[in-house]
Structure formats: structure tokens, C-alpha cells
Coordinates of C-alpha atoms and ligand atoms in Angstrom, one line a residue:
X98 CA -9.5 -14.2 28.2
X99 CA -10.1 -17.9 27.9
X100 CA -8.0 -20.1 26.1
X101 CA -5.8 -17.3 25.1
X102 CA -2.4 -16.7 25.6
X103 CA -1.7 -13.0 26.6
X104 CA 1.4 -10.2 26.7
X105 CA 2.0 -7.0 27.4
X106 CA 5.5 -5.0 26.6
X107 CA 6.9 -1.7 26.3
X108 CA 8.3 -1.1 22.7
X109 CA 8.2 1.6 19.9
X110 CA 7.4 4.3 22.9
X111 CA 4.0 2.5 24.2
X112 CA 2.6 -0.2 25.3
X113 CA 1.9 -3.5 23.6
X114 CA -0.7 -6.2 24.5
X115 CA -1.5 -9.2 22.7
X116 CA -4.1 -12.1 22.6
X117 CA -3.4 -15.0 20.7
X118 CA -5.8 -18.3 20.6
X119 CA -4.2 -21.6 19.3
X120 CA -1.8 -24.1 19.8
X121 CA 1.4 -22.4 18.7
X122 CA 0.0 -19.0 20.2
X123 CA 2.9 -18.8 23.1
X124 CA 5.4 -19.0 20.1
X125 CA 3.7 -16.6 17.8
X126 CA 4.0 -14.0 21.2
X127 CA 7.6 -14.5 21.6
X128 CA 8.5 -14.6 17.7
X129 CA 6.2 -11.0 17.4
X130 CA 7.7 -9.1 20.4
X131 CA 11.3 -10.5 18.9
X132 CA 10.1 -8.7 15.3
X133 CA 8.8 -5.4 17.3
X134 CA 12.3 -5.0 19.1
X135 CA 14.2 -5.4 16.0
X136 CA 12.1 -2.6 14.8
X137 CA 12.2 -0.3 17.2
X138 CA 15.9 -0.6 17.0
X139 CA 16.0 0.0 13.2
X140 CA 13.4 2.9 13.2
X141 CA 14.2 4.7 15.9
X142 CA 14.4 8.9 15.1
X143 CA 16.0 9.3 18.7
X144 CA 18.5 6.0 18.5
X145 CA 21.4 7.3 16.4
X146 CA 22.8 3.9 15.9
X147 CA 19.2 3.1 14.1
X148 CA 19.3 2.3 10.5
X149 CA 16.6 5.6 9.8
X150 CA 19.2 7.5 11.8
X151 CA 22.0 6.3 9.3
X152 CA 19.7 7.7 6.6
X153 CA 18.6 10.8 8.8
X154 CA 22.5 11.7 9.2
X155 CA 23.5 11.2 5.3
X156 CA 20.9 13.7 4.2
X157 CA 22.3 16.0 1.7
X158 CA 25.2 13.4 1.7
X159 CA 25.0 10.1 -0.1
X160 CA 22.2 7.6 -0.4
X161 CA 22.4 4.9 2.1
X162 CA 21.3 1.2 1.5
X163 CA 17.9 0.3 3.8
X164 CA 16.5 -2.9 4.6
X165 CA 13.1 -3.8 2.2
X166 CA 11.1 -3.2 5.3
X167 CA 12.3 0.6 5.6
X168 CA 12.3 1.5 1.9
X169 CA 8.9 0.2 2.1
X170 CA 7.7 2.2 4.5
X171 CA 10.0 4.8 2.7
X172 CA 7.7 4.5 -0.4
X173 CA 4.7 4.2 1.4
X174 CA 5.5 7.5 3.7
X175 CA 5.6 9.3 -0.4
X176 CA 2.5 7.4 -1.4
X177 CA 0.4 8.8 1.8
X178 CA 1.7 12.3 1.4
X179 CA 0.9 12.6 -2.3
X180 CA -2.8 11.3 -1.5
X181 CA -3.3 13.4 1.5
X182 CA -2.3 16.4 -0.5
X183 CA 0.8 16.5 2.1
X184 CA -1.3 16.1 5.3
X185 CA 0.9 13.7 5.9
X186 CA 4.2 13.7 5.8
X187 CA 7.1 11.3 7.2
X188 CA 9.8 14.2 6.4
X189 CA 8.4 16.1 8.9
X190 CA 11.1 14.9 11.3
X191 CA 12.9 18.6 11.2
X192 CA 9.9 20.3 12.9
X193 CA 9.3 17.2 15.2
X194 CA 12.3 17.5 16.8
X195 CA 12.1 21.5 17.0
X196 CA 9.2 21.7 18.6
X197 CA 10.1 18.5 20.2
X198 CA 13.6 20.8 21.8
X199 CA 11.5 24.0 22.8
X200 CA 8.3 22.2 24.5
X201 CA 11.0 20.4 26.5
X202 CA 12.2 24.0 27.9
X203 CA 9.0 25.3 27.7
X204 CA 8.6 27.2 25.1
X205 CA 7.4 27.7 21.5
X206 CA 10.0 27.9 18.0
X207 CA 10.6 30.9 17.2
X208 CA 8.2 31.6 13.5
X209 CA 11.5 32.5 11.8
X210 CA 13.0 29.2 12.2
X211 CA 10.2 27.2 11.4
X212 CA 9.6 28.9 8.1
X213 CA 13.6 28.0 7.6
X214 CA 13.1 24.3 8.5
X215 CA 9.7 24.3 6.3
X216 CA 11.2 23.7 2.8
X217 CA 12.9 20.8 4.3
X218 CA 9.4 18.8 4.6
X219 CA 8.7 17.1 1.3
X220 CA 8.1 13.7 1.1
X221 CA 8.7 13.8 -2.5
X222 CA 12.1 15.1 -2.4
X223 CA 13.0 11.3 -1.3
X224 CA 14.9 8.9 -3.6
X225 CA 14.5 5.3 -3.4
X226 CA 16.4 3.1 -5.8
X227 CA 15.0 -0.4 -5.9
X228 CA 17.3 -2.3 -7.5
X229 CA 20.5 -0.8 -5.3
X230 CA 18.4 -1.4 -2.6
X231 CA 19.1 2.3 -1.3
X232 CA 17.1 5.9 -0.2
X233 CA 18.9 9.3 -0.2
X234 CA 17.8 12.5 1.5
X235 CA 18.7 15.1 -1.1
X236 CA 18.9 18.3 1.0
X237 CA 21.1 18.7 4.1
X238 CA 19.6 18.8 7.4
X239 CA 16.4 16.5 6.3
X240 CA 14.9 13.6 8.2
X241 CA 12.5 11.1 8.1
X242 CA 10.4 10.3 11.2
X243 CA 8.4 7.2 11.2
X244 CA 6.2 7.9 14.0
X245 CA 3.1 8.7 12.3
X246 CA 3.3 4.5 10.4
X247 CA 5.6 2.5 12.2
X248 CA 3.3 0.9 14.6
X249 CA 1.0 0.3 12.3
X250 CA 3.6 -1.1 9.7
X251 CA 4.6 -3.1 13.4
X252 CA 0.7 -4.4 13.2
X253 CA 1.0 -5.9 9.7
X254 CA 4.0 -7.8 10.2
X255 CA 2.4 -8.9 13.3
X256 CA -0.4 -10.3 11.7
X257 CA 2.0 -12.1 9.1
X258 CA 3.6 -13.8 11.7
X259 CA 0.1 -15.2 13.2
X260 CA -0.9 -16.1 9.4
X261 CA 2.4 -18.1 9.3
X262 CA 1.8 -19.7 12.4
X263 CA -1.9 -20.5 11.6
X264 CA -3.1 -18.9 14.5
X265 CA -6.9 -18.3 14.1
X266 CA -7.8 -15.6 16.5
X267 CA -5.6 -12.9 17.9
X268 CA -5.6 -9.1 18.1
X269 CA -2.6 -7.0 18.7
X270 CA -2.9 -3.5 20.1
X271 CA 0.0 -1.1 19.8
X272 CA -0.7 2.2 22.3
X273 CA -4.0 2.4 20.1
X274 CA -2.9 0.4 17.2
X275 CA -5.3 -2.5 17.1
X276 CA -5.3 -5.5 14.6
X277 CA -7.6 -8.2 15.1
X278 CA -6.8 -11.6 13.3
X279 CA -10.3 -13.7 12.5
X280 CA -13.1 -13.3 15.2
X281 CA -13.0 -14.0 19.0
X282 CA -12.7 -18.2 19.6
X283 CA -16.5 -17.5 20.8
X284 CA -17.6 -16.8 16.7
X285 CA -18.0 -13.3 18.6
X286 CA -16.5 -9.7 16.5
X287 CA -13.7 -8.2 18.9
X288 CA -15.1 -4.7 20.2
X289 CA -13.0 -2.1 20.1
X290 CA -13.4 1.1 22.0
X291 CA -13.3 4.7 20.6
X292 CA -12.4 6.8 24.0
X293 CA -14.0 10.3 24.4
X294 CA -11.0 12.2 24.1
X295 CA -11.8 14.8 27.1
X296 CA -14.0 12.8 29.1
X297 CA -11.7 11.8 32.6
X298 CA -11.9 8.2 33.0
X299 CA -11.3 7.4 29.1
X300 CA -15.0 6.3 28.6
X301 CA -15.4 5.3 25.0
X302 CA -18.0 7.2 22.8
X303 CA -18.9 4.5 20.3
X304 CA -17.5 0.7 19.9
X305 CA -16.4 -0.9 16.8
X306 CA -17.6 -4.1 16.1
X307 CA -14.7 -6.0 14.0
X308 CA -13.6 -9.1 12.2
X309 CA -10.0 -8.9 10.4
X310 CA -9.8 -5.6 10.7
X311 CA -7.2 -3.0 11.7
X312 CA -8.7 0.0 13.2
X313 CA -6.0 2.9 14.6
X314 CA -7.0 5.9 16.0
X315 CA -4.6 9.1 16.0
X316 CA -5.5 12.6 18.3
X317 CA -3.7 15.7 19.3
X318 CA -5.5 15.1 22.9
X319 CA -2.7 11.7 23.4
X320 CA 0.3 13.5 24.2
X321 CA 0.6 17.6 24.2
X322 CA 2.4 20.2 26.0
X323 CA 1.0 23.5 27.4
X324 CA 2.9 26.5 27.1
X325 CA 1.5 29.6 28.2
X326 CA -2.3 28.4 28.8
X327 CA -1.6 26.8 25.4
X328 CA -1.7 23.3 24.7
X329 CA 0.8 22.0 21.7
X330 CA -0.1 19.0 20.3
X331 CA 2.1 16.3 18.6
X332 CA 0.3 16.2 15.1
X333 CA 1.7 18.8 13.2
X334 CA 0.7 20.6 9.7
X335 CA 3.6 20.0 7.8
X336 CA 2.2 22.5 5.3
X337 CA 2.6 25.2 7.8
X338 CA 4.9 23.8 10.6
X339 CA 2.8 24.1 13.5
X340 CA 0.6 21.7 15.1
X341 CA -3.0 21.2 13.5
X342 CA -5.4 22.6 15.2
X343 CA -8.8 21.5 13.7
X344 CA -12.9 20.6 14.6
X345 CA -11.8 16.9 15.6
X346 CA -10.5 15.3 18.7
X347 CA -9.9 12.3 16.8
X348 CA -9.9 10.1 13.6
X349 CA -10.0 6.7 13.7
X350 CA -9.8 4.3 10.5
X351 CA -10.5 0.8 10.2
X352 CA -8.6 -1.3 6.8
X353 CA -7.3 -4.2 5.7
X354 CA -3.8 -2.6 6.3
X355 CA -2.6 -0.7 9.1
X356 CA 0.4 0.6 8.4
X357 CA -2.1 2.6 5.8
X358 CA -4.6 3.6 8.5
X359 CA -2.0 4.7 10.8
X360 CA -0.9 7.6 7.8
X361 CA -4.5 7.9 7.4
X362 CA -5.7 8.4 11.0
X363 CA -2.9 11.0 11.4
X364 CA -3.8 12.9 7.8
X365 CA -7.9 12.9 8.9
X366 CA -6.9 14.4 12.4
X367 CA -5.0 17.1 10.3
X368 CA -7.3 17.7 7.7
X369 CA -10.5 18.0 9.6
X370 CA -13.7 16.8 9.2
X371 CA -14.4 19.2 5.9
X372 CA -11.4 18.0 4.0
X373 CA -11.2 14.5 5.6
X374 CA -13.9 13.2 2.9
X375 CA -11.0 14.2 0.2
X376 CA -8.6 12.0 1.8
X377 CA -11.3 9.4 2.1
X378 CA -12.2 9.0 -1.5
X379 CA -8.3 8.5 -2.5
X380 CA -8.6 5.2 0.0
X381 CA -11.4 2.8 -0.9
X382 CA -11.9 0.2 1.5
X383 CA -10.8 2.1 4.4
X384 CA -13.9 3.7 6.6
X385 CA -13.4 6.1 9.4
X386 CA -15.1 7.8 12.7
X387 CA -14.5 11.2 13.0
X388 CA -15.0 12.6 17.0
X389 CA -15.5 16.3 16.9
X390 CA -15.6 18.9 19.2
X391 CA -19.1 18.9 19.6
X392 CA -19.1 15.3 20.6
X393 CA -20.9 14.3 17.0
X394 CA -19.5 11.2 16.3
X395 CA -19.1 10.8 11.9
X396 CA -19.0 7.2 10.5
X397 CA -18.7 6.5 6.8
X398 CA -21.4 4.4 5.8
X399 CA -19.7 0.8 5.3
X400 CA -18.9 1.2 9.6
X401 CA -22.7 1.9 10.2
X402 CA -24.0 -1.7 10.9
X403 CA -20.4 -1.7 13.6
X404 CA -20.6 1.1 15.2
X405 CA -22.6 1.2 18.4
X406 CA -22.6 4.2 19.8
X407 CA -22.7 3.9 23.8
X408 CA -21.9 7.3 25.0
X409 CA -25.4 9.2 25.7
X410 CA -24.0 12.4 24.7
X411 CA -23.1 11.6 21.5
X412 CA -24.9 11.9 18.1
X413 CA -23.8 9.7 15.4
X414 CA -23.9 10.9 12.3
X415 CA -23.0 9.5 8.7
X416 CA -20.2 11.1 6.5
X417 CA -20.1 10.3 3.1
X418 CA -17.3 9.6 1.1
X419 CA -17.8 11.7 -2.3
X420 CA -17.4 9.5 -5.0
Ligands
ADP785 P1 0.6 8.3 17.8 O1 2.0 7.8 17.5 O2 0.5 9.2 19.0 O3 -0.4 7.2 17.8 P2 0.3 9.2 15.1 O4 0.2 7.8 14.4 O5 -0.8 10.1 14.6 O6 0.1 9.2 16.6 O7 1.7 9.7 14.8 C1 2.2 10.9 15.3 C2 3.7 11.0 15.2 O8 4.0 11.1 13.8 C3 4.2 12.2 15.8 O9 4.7 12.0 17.1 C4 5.4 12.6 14.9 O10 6.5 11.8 15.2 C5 4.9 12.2 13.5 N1 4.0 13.2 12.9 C6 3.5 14.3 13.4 N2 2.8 15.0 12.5 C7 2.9 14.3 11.3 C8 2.4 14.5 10.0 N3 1.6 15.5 9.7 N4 2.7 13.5 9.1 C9 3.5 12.5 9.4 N5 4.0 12.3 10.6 C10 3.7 13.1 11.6
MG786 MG1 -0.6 7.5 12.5

């Protein structure tokens, strides 16, 4: 794009583009995928040397001090759960990597050992001490798994570093994740694409009009494996162990903050679109658009004057958030 500086990286499992207008906009690239590294490397599940894994592996054993950023996200991971009623949860990492094992050999847990690892998953059960600086994982064999906020929590501190830097127009996009800074240099919103999840080439059912906006979108049709005719999706229940399987291909949410749209995104696609209005109402300022099965396309009212709906097969419909 004109008179913008662009990048594109692999980090934190995807890949990341950026656009950044202004005269410091090569150094606010290099600074940003700098910050993004250093974060993959501290919240890595799979890294062992990561500073979640040092947490991950003292579970049941002794707190372990955690940078702010972590015991932020820490206490943002409890905040999301408790307002999703536990749609979301980061100490799902026990069943992630269980189903994670099996799917790799082709095959499903075994229902014994999920209802074992179930009373593991409670976001609650997590102690952060402020002032020690320090979080503990009371009950052996419990873990934390990031993957349903980091990127977004990666798109907030990218946006701090633009502020910093005065940059007046940017948008980041991690694998989905998108933050736009300001509007385009043109005085134009950025338009961000909602893909029809089963349609081949990726064509996008509706377009989001935004301004200083994050908007994430989270779907069980991203990455899945099919076992027996099956598919097995990566967004699991963590009130039943298994992966959700609900009315909607996908949940997008558009807010000020994205590591909070990122936990939200992932609760809506677990919900569904009859409980997603619950989840809604506990997060004011954040809007959403709902794709179902049936290709009808729900958008709380504050999207309707962005959404423009440019798939012909899809109906657009409001949801409202009960208040
Ligand atoms: P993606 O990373 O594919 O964009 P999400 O933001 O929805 O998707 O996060 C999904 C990841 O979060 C999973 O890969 C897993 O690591 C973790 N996860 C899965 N289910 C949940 C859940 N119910 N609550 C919290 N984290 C989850
Ligand atoms: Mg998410």
C-alpha cells in the first residue's frame, strides 16, 4: 500500500503482517516483531524453557515468579472464564495437549481419561500474588495454555508500541488477529474481511468497516483433525473436555482491546449463538458477528452501519445483546 512500510513474519504459530504509515514506521516494524519474539519465547506451552512452561512444570509445586505481562494475562485468563461462565478457560492446557497426543496418532482420548484430566480445568484454582510478583498452580499435573489470548494480548502491545512511536495509521494482523491503529492515510476505515468458513477460495461473507478497532475472529473450521469421518476441532468445551461442537462456524468480535476479544471470540464459538448474547451483555463495548451454519450472518446492533454484507448467500441478521 502507498506510503506504508510493510512485514510479514512467522511467530506465535502463524503468520504476521503489518502496515505502518509514518516517519518512524520502519522502526516501529522492527521494535514490534523484536516484542512478538520475546513473547513467543516466554509463552510458549510447547517451549519448555518458556517462562509459562516454568509455571506449567511447578504446578502442584511452588508458586513461581512471572513477568507483569504473564500474570496479567494470568488474571485476565480468570477474569474471562468467570464471565463466560467457564467457556473459556486458559487452564485447559491438560486436555489440549491430550487431544493434541491422540489426533497426532490418529485417534480420539479415551472418555475415561478425559473425565480424569477434567477437574484439572479451573481457571479459578490459579493464585496470583501481586506484590511477590508470583502465580502458583495449586494441583499437580495443571497447565496454563495461552493460546486462546496471546495473540491478541501480542496485538495490544503492538499498538502501544505504534502509540509510542506516534505512528498514525497502522494495522497489525496476527493469523486473524487484526488491530487497526487510526484510519487508512487516505481518511478511508480499513476493511476487514469475515471469510465464509466452508466456502474453497476463503471468500469473505461480510466486511467490517473499522477505525481503532480490534476485531479477531476464532473458528473450529481453522485447524481440525478427522478421525474416523470425524473432524476434531481445536476449540474445546472445557466444561466437558471435548471439542465444542455448536450452530456457528465462527465468532468474530470487534473492541477496544484485543487481548479481550481474542477470550471472547473463542467463548462465543463455544457457547453458540443462544448463549453467546449471555457472554455479550458481561462485555459492553465489544460487538460481534456470529456465522452460522445456515450461512445467517448475526451482528449486534452497534456493527450495523460497518458491516457490509458482500456474500449473496448470506442474510444478515441483528442479535441483540439483552440488557
Ligand atoms: P486461534 O489461535 O486458532 O486463532 P483461538 O484464539 O480461538 O484460536 O484459540 C484457540 C486456542 O486456545 C487452542 O488452540 C487452545 O490452545 C486454546 N483453547 C482451546 N479451547 C479453549 C477454551 N475453551 N478456552 C481457552 N483456551 C482454549
Ligand atoms: Mg481466542
Amino acid at each position: 500500500m502507498k506510503g506504508y512500510e510493510s512485514s510479514t513474519i512467522l511467530c506465535m504459530g502463524t503468520v504476521v503482517t503489518q502496515l505502518v504509515h509514518g516517519k518512524r514506521a520502519k522502526k516501529a516494524i522492527s521494535l514490534v516483531n523484536r516484542a512478538l519474539r520475546q513473547m513467543e519465547a516466554h509463552w510458549s506451552f510447547h517451549l519448555r524453557s518458556s517462562l509459562l512452561s516454568k509455571l506449567n512444570l511447578a504446578a502442584g509445586v511452588r508458586p513461581v515468579k512471572v513477568s507483569s505481562d504473564l500474570l496479567s494475562m494470568l488474571a485476565l485468563g480468570k477474569e474471562l472464564s468467570v464471565r463466560t461462565c467457564g467457556a473459556f478457560d486458559i487452564t485447559v492446557g491438560p486436555l489440549v495437549k491430550e487431544w493434541a497426543s491422540c489426533l497426532d496418532s490418529g485417534r480420539i482420548p479415551a472418555d475415561a481419561r478425559i473425565q480424569e484430566l477434567l477437574p484439572l480445568v479451573n481457571a479459578n484454582d490459579i493464585e496470583i500474588d501481586r506484590g511477590r510478583r508470583t502465580a502458583f498452580l495449586p494441583k499437580l499435573g495443571q497447565a496454563v495454555d495461552l493460546g486462546g489470548i496471546a495473540k491478541g494480548y501480542a496485538a495490544d502491545r503492538a499498538l502501544e508500541i505504534y502509540r509510542d512511536l506516534d505512528i498514525p495509521s497502522a494495522v497489525i494482523n496476527l493469523g486473524g488477529n487484526v488491530f487497526a491503529l487510526g484510519s487508512k492515510a487516505n481518511g478511508e476505515r480499513w476493511r476487514v474481511g469475515i471469510h465464509d468458513p466452508v466456502a474453497q477460495q476463503g471468500r469473505p461473507v461480510i466486511v467490517l468497516e473499522v477505525a481503532g478497532k480490534s476485531v479477531v475472529t476464532s473458528g473450529g473450521y481453522e485447524r481440525f483433525a478427522v478421525v474416523d469421518g470425524k473432524a476434531y476441532h481445536h476449540l474445546l468445551d472445557p466444561r466437558t473436555g471435548y471439542p465444542a461442537y455448536t450452530d456457528l462456524l465462527s465468532a468474530t468480535v470487534v473492541g477496544d482491546t484485543s487481548a479481550v476479544a481474542d477470550g471472547l471470540a473463542t467463548a462465543l464459538a463455544v457457547l453458540g449463538s443462544a448463549r453467546a448474547a449471555d457472554a455479550l451483555e458481561e462485555y459492553s463495548g465489544f460487538e460481534a458477528v456470529l456465522v452460522t451454519a445456515d450461512k445467517t450472518v448475526l451482528v449486534t446492533p452497534g456493527l450495523m452501519g460497518s458491516a457490509v454484507p458482500v456474500s449473496p448467500e448470506a442474510t444478515v441478521a441483528p442479535i441483540s445483546k439483552l440488557r
